[in-house]
Short mmCIF file of C-alpha atoms and ligand atoms in Angstrom, two decimals:
data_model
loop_
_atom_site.label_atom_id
_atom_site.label_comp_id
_atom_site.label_asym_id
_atom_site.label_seq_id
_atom_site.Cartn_x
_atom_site.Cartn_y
_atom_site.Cartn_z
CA UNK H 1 20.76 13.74 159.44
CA UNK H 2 23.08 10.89 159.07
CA UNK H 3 24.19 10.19 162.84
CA UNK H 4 27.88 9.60 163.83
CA UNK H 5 27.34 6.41 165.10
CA UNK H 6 24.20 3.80 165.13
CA UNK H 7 24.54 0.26 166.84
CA UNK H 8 24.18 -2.35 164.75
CA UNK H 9 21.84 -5.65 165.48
CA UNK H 10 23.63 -8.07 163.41
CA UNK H 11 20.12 -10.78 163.83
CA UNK H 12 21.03 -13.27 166.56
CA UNK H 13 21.07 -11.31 169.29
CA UNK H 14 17.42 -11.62 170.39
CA UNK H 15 17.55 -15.66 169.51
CA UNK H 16 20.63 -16.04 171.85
CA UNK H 17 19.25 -13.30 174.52
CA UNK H 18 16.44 -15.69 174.61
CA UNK H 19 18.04 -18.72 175.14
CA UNK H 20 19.55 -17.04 178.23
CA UNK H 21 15.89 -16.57 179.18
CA UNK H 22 15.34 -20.52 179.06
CA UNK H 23 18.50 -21.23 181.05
CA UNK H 24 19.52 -21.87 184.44
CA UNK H 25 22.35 -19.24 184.14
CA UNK H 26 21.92 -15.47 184.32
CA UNK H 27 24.16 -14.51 185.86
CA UNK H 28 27.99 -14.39 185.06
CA UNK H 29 30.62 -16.94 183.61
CA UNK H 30 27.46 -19.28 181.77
CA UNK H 31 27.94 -20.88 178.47
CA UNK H 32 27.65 -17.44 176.75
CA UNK H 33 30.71 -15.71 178.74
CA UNK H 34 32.67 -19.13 178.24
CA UNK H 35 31.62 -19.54 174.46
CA UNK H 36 33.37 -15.76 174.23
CA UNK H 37 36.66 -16.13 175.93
CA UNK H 38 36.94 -19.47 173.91
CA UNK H 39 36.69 -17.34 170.81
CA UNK H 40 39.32 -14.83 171.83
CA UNK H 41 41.80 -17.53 173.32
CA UNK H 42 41.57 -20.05 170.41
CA UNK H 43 41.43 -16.86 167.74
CA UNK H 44 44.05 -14.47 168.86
CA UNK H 45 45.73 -17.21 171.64
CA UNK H 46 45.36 -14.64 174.01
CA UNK H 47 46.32 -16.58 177.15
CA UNK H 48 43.69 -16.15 179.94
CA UNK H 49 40.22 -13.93 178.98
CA UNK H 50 37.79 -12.42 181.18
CA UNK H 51 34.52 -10.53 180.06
CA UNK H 52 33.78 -7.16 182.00
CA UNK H 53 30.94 -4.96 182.38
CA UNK H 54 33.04 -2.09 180.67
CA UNK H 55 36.10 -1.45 178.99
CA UNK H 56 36.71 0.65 182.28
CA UNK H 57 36.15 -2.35 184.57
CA UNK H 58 38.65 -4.18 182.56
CA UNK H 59 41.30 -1.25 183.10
CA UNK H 60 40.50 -1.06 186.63
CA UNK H 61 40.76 -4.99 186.63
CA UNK H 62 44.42 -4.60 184.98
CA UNK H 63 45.35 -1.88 187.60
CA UNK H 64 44.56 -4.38 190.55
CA UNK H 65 46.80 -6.75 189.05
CA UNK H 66 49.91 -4.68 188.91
CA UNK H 67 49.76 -4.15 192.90
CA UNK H 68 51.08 -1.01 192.89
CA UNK H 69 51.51 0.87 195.93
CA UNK H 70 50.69 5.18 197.22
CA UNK H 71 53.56 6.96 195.81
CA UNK H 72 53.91 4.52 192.13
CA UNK H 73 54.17 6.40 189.03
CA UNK H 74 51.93 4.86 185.62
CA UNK H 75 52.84 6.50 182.38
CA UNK H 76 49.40 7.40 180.67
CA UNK H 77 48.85 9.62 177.50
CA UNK H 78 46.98 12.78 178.15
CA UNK H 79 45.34 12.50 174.53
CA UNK H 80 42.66 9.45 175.41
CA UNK H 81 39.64 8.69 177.70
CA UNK H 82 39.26 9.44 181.28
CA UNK H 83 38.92 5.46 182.07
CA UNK H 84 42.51 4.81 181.64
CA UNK H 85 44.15 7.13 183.88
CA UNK H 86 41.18 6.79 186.19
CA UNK H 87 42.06 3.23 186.60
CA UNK H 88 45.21 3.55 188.20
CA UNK H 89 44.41 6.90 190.11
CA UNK H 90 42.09 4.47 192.05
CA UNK H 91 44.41 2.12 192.82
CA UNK H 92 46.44 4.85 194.97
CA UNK H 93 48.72 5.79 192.22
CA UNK H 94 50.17 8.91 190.46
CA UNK H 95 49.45 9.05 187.08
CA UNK H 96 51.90 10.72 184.89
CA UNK H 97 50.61 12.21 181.48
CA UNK H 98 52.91 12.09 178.24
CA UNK H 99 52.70 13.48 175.20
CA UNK H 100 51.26 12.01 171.67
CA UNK H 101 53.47 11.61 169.11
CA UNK H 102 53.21 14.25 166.69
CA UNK H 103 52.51 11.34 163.38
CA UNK H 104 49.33 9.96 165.54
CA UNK H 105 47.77 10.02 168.83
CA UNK H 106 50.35 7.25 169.82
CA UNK H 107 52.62 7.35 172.62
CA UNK H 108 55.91 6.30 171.62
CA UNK H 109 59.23 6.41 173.42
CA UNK H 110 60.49 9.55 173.04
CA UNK H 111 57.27 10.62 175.07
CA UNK H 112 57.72 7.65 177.42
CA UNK H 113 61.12 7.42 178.63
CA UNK H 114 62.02 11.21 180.38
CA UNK H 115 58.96 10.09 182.41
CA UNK H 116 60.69 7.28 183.59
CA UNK H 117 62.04 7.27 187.31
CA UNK H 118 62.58 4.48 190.42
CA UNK H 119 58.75 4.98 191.41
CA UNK H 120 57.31 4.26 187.85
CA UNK H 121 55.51 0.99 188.00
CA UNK H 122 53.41 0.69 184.92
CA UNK H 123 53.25 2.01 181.20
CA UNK H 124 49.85 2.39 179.54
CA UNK H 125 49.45 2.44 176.09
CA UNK H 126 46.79 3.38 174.12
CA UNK H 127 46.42 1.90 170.66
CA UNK H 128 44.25 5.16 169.10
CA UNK H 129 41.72 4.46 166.12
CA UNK H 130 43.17 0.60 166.27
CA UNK H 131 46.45 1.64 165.23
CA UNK H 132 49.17 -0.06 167.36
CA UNK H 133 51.99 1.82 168.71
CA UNK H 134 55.28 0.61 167.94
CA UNK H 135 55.62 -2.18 170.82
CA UNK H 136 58.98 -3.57 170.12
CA UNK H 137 60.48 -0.48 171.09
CA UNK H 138 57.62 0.20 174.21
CA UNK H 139 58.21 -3.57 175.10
CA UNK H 140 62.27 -3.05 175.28
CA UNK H 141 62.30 0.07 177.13
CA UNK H 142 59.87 -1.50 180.02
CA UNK H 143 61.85 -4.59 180.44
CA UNK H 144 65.40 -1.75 180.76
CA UNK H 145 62.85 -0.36 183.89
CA UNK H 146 61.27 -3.75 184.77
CA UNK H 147 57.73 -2.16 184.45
CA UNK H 148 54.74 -3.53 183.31
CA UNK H 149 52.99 -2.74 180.06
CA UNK H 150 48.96 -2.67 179.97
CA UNK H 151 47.54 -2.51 176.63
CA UNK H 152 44.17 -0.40 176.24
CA UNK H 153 42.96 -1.89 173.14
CA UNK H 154 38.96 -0.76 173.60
CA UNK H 155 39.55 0.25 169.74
CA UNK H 156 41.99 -2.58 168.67
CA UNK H 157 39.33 -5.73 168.34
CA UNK H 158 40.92 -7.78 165.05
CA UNK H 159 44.00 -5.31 164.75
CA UNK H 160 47.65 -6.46 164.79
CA UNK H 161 50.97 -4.87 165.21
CA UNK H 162 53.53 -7.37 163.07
CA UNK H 163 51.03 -10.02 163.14
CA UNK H 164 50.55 -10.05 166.83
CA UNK H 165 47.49 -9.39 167.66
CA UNK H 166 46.57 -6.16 169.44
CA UNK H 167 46.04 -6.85 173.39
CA UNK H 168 48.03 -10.00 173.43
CA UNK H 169 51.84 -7.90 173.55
CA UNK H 170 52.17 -6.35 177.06
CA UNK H 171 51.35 -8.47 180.54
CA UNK H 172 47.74 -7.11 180.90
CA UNK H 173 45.26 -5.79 177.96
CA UNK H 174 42.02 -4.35 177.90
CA UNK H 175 39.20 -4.36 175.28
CA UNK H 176 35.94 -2.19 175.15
CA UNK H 177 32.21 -3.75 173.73
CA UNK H 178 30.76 -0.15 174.51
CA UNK H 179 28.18 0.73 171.58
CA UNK H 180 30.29 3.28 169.80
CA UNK H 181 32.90 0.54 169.34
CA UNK H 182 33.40 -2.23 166.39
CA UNK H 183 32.13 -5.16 168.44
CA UNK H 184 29.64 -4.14 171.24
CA UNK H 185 26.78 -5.31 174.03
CA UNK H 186 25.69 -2.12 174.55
CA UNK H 187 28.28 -1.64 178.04
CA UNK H 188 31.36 -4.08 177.77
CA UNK H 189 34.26 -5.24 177.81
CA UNK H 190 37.48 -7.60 178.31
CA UNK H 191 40.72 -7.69 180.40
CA UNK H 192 43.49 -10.38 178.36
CA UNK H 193 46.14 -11.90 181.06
CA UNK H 194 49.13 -12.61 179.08
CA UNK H 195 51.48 -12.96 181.83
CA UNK H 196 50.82 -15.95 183.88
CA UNK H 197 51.92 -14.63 186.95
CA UNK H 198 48.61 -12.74 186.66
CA UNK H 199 46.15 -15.63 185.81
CA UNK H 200 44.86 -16.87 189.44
CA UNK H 201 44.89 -13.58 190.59
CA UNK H 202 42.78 -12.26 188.12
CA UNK H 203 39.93 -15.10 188.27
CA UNK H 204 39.75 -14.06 191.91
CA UNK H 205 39.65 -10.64 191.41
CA UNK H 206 37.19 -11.00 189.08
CA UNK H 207 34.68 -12.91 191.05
CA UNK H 208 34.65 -10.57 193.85
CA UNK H 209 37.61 -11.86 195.99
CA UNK H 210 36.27 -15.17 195.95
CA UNK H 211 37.84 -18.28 194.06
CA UNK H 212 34.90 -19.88 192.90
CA UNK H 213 36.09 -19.89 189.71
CA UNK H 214 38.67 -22.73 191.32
CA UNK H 215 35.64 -24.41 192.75
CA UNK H 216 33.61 -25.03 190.09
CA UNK H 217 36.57 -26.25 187.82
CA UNK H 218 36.56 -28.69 191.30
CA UNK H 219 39.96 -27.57 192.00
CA UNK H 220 39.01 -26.85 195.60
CA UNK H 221 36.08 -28.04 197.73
CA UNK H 222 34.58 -25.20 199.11
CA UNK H 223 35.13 -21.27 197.97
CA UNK H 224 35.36 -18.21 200.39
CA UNK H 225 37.21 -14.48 200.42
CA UNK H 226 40.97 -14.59 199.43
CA UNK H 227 41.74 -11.06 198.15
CA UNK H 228 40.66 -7.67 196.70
CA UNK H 229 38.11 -7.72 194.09
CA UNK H 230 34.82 -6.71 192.69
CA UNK H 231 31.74 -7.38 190.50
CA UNK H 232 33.19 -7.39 187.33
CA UNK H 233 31.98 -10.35 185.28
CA UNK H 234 28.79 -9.33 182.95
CA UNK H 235 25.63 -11.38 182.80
CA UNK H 236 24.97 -13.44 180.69
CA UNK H 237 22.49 -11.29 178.82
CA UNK H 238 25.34 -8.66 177.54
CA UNK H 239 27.39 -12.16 176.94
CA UNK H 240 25.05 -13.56 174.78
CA UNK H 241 24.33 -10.13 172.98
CA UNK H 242 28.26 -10.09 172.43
CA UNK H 243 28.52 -13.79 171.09
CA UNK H 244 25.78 -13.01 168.37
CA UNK H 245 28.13 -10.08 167.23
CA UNK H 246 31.41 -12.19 167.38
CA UNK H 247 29.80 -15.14 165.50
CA UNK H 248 29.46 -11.76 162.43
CA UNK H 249 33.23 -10.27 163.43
CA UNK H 250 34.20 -10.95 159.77
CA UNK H 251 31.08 -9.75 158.55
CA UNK H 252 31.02 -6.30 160.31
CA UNK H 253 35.10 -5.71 160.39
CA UNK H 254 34.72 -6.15 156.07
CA UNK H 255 31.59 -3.73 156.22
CA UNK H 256 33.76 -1.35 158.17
CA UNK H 257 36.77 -1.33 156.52
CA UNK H 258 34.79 -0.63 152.86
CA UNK H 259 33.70 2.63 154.53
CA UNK H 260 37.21 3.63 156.14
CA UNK H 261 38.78 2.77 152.33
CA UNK H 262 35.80 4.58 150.83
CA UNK H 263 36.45 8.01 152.38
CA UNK H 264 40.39 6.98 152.03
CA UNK H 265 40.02 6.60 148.16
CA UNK H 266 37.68 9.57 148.46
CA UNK H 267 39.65 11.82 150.13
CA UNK H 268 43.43 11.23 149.05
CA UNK H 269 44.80 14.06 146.99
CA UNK H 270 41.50 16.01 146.48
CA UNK H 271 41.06 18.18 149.94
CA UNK H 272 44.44 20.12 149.23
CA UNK H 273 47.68 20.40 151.85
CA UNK H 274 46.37 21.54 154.71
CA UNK H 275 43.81 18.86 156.24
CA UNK H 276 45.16 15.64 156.79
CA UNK H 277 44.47 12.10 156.49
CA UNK H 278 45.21 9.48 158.78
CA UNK H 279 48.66 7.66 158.08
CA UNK H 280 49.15 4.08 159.66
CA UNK H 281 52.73 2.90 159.71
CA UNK H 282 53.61 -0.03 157.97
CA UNK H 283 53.81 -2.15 161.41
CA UNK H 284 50.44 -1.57 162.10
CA UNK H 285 47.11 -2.93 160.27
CA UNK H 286 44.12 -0.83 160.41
CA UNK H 287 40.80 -2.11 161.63
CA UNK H 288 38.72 0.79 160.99
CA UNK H 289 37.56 1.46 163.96
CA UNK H 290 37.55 5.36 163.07
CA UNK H 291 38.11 7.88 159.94
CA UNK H 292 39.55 11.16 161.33
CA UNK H 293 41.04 13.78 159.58
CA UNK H 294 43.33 16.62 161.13
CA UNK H 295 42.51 20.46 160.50
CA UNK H 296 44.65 23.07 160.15
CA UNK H 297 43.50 24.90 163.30
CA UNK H 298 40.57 24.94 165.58
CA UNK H 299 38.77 27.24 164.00
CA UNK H 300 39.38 25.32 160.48
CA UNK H 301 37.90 22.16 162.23
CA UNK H 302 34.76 24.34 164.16
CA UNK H 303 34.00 25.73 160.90
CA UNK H 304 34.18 22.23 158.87
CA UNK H 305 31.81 20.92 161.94
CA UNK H 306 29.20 23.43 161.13
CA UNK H 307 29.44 23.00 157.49
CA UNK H 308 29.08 19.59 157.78
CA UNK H 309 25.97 19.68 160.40
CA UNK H 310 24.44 22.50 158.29
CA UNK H 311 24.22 19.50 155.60
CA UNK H 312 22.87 17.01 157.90
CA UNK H 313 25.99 15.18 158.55
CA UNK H 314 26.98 14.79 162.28
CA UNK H 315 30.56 14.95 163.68
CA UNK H 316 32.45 14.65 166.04
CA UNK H 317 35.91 15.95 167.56
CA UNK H 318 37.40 13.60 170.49
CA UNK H 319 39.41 13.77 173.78
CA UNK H 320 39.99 16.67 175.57
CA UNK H 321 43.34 16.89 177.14
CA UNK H 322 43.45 14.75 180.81
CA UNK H 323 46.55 16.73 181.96
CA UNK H 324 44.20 20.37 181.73
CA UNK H 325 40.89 18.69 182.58
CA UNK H 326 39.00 20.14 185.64
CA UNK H 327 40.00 17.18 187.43
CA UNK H 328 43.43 16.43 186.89
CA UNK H 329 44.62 20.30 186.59
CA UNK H 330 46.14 20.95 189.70
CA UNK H 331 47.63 17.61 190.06
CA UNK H 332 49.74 17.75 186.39
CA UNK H 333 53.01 19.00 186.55
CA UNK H 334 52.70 21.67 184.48
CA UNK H 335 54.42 20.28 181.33
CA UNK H 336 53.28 21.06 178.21
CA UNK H 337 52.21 18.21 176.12
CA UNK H 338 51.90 20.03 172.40
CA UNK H 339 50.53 17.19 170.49
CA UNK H 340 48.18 15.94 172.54
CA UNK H 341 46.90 19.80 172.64
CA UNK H 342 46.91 19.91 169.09
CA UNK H 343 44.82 16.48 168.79
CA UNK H 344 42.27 17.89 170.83
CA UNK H 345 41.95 21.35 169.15
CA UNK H 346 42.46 19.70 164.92
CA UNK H 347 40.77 16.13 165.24
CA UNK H 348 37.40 15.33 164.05
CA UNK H 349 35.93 11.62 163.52
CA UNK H 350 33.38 11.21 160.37
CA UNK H 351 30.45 8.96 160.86
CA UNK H 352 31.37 5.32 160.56
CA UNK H 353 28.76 2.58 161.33
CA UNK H 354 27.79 -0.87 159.61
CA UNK H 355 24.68 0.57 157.95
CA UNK H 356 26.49 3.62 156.62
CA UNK H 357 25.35 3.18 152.80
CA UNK H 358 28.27 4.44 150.13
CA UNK H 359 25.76 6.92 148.72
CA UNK H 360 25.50 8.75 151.97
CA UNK H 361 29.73 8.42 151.78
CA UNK H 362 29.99 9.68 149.14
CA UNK H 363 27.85 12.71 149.94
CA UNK H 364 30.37 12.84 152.87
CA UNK H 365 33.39 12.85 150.80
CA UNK H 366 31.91 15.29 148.46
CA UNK H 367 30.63 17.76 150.92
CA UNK H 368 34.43 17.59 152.51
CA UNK H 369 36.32 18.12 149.61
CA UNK H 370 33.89 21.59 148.34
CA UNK H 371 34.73 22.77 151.78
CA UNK H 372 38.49 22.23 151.52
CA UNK H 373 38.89 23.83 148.06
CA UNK H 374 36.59 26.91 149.21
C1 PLP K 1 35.85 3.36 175.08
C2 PLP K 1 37.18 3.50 175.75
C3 PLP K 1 37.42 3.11 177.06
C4 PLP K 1 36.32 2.74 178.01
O1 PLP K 1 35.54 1.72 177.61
P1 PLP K 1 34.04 1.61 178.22
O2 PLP K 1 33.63 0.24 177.72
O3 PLP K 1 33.25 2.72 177.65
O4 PLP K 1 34.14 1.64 179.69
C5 PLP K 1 38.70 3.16 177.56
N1 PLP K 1 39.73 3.59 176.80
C6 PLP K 1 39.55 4.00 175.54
C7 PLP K 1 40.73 4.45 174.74
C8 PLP K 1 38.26 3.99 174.98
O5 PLP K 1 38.08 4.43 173.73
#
């Protein structure tokens, strides 16, 4: 069976891992964790980085900083994962779903601004598959509202929107190192402070309330409880794991994006009208963090599934729809969101992992395009 996903060990994991073992420093914010946000400041100039234990911890880190209040509206697309509504639903807020765009997953502002009132607070975009959505125009129409903009960029390591680099555009981003994505330490991630304003806060928030982070830079002499905050810095175990995959980012985002143009070159022209391929506008790069395609219907896509399975290839579809989730039913207000419905139903990811060999991509591509012209 080739899997739909397999971790990769790029080699100097276990060497760094051990080093930790050697050191004084287990626990957070050591010379791994600092070694990291160096990389991300002085790469992308992303102005203030801090490590989390998950992509979700980085959200919910993000949430605390906009200080929203009971009764505060956030702007969330239905079509992504539970973590970034969840977020902000913790912090006392309502969370109000929009619709995808019906080119891509991607919010944009037609969704966005009818949602827009005097309680919303907060925009979240998601960047699906890597693919930035179009942030000029998100970016304008939050400073008309005077909200903030949080960035969930767990796909969007290495990916740009006009140059900028993913994360780095609204006040607050927030990056995911979880196993199924480009860059991982098994559970991880990053939140990216953009917007000084936020900088302090989030140190402290960060370090459980405290501002040791001020005391060991010697900025104060003693540290103690100043505000909210939890556990979110990782040990340095995960850090270390992530460094040794950073140190092969160029390595592993080349390996990737041979695959994604592989099935792209494979694909294009020969599986008919009716299932789709991806299409990235030209503002957007593409960092291949995921091949899709879009079926026809639901049944088309259950159908392709089983074909595919039946030859030992394993896929998958992706999010179901927040706004009708078991959770979240009763609290939605009832709109329909069509696109993000039609995401859920047509949308399937094909495997796409570092040791994915072209000879079992090409038996991908091949087995895909005998289905399509059945
Ligand atoms: C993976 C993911 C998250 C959560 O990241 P974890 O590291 O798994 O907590 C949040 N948002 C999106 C869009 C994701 O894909």
């Amino acid at each position: 069976m080739i899997p739909f996903n397999k971790p990769y060990c790029s080699g100097r994991e276990l060497k760094y891992i051990e080093e930790v073992c050697h050191s004084t420093t287990m626990s957070g914010n050591g010379q791994f964790t600092k070694k990291c946000h160096t990389f991300f400041e002085e790469k992308y100039g992303f102005k203030k980085c801090l490590l989390a234990t998950s992509g979700t911890d980085a959200l919910e880190m993000c949430a605390m900083l906009c200080n929203l209040k009971p009764g505060d509206e956030v702007i969330v697309p239905s079509y992504t994962f539970v973590s970034t509504a969840l977020a902000f639903l913790r912090e006392g807020a309502k969370v109000v779903f929009a619709d995808s765009s019906a080119e891509n997953p991607n919010m944009e502002v037609e969704q966005i601004e009818p949602l827009i009132n005097e309680k919303t607070k907060v925009i979240a975009v998601v960047h699906y598959a890597g693919v930035a959505c179009d942030m000029d125009a998100i970016m304008a129409l939050a400073e008309k509202h005077n909200l903030l903009v949080v960035e969930d960029a767990a796909h969007c390591i290495d990916s740009f929107y006009k140059g900028r680099p993913l994360g780095s555009i609204g006040h607050l981003g927030a990056f995911s190192f979880h196993e199924t994505k480009n860059i991982s330490s098994g559970e991880g991630g990053m939140c990216v402070i953009n917007d000084e304003r936020f900088v302090r806060r989030a140190e402290i928030i960060w370090e459980k309330g405290t501002n040791r982070a001020e005391f060991y830079r010697g900025m104060v002499n003693k540290y103690g409880w100043v505000d909210m905050g939890s556990s979110f810095l990782p040990s340095e175990f995960n850090a270390a794991y992530l460094w040794a995959q950073l140190e092969q980012l160029d390595d592993i985002q080349d390996k990737r994006k041979h695959i994604w143009n592989r099935y792209f070159e494979g694909l294009n022209g020969k599986i008919g009208n009716e299932v789709k391929l991806p299409n990235i506008p030209e503002y957007a790069t593409n960092n291949a963090h995921m091949f899709y395609l879009l079926c026809p219907s639901l049944e088309y896509r259950t159908a392709l599934m089983k074909f595919l399975k039946e030859n030992d290839v394993q896929t998958t579809f992706h999010y179901l729809p927040l706004h009708s989730s078991k959770f979240y039913e009763n609290k939605h207000d009832g709109r329909e969101l069509p696109n993000c419905d039609r995401y859920a139903d047509t949308l399937v990811r094909l495997p796409l992992f570092y040791e994915l060999s072209d000879m079992e991509i090409d038996k991908i591509v091949k087995l895909i395009v005998e289905f399509c012209n059945k």
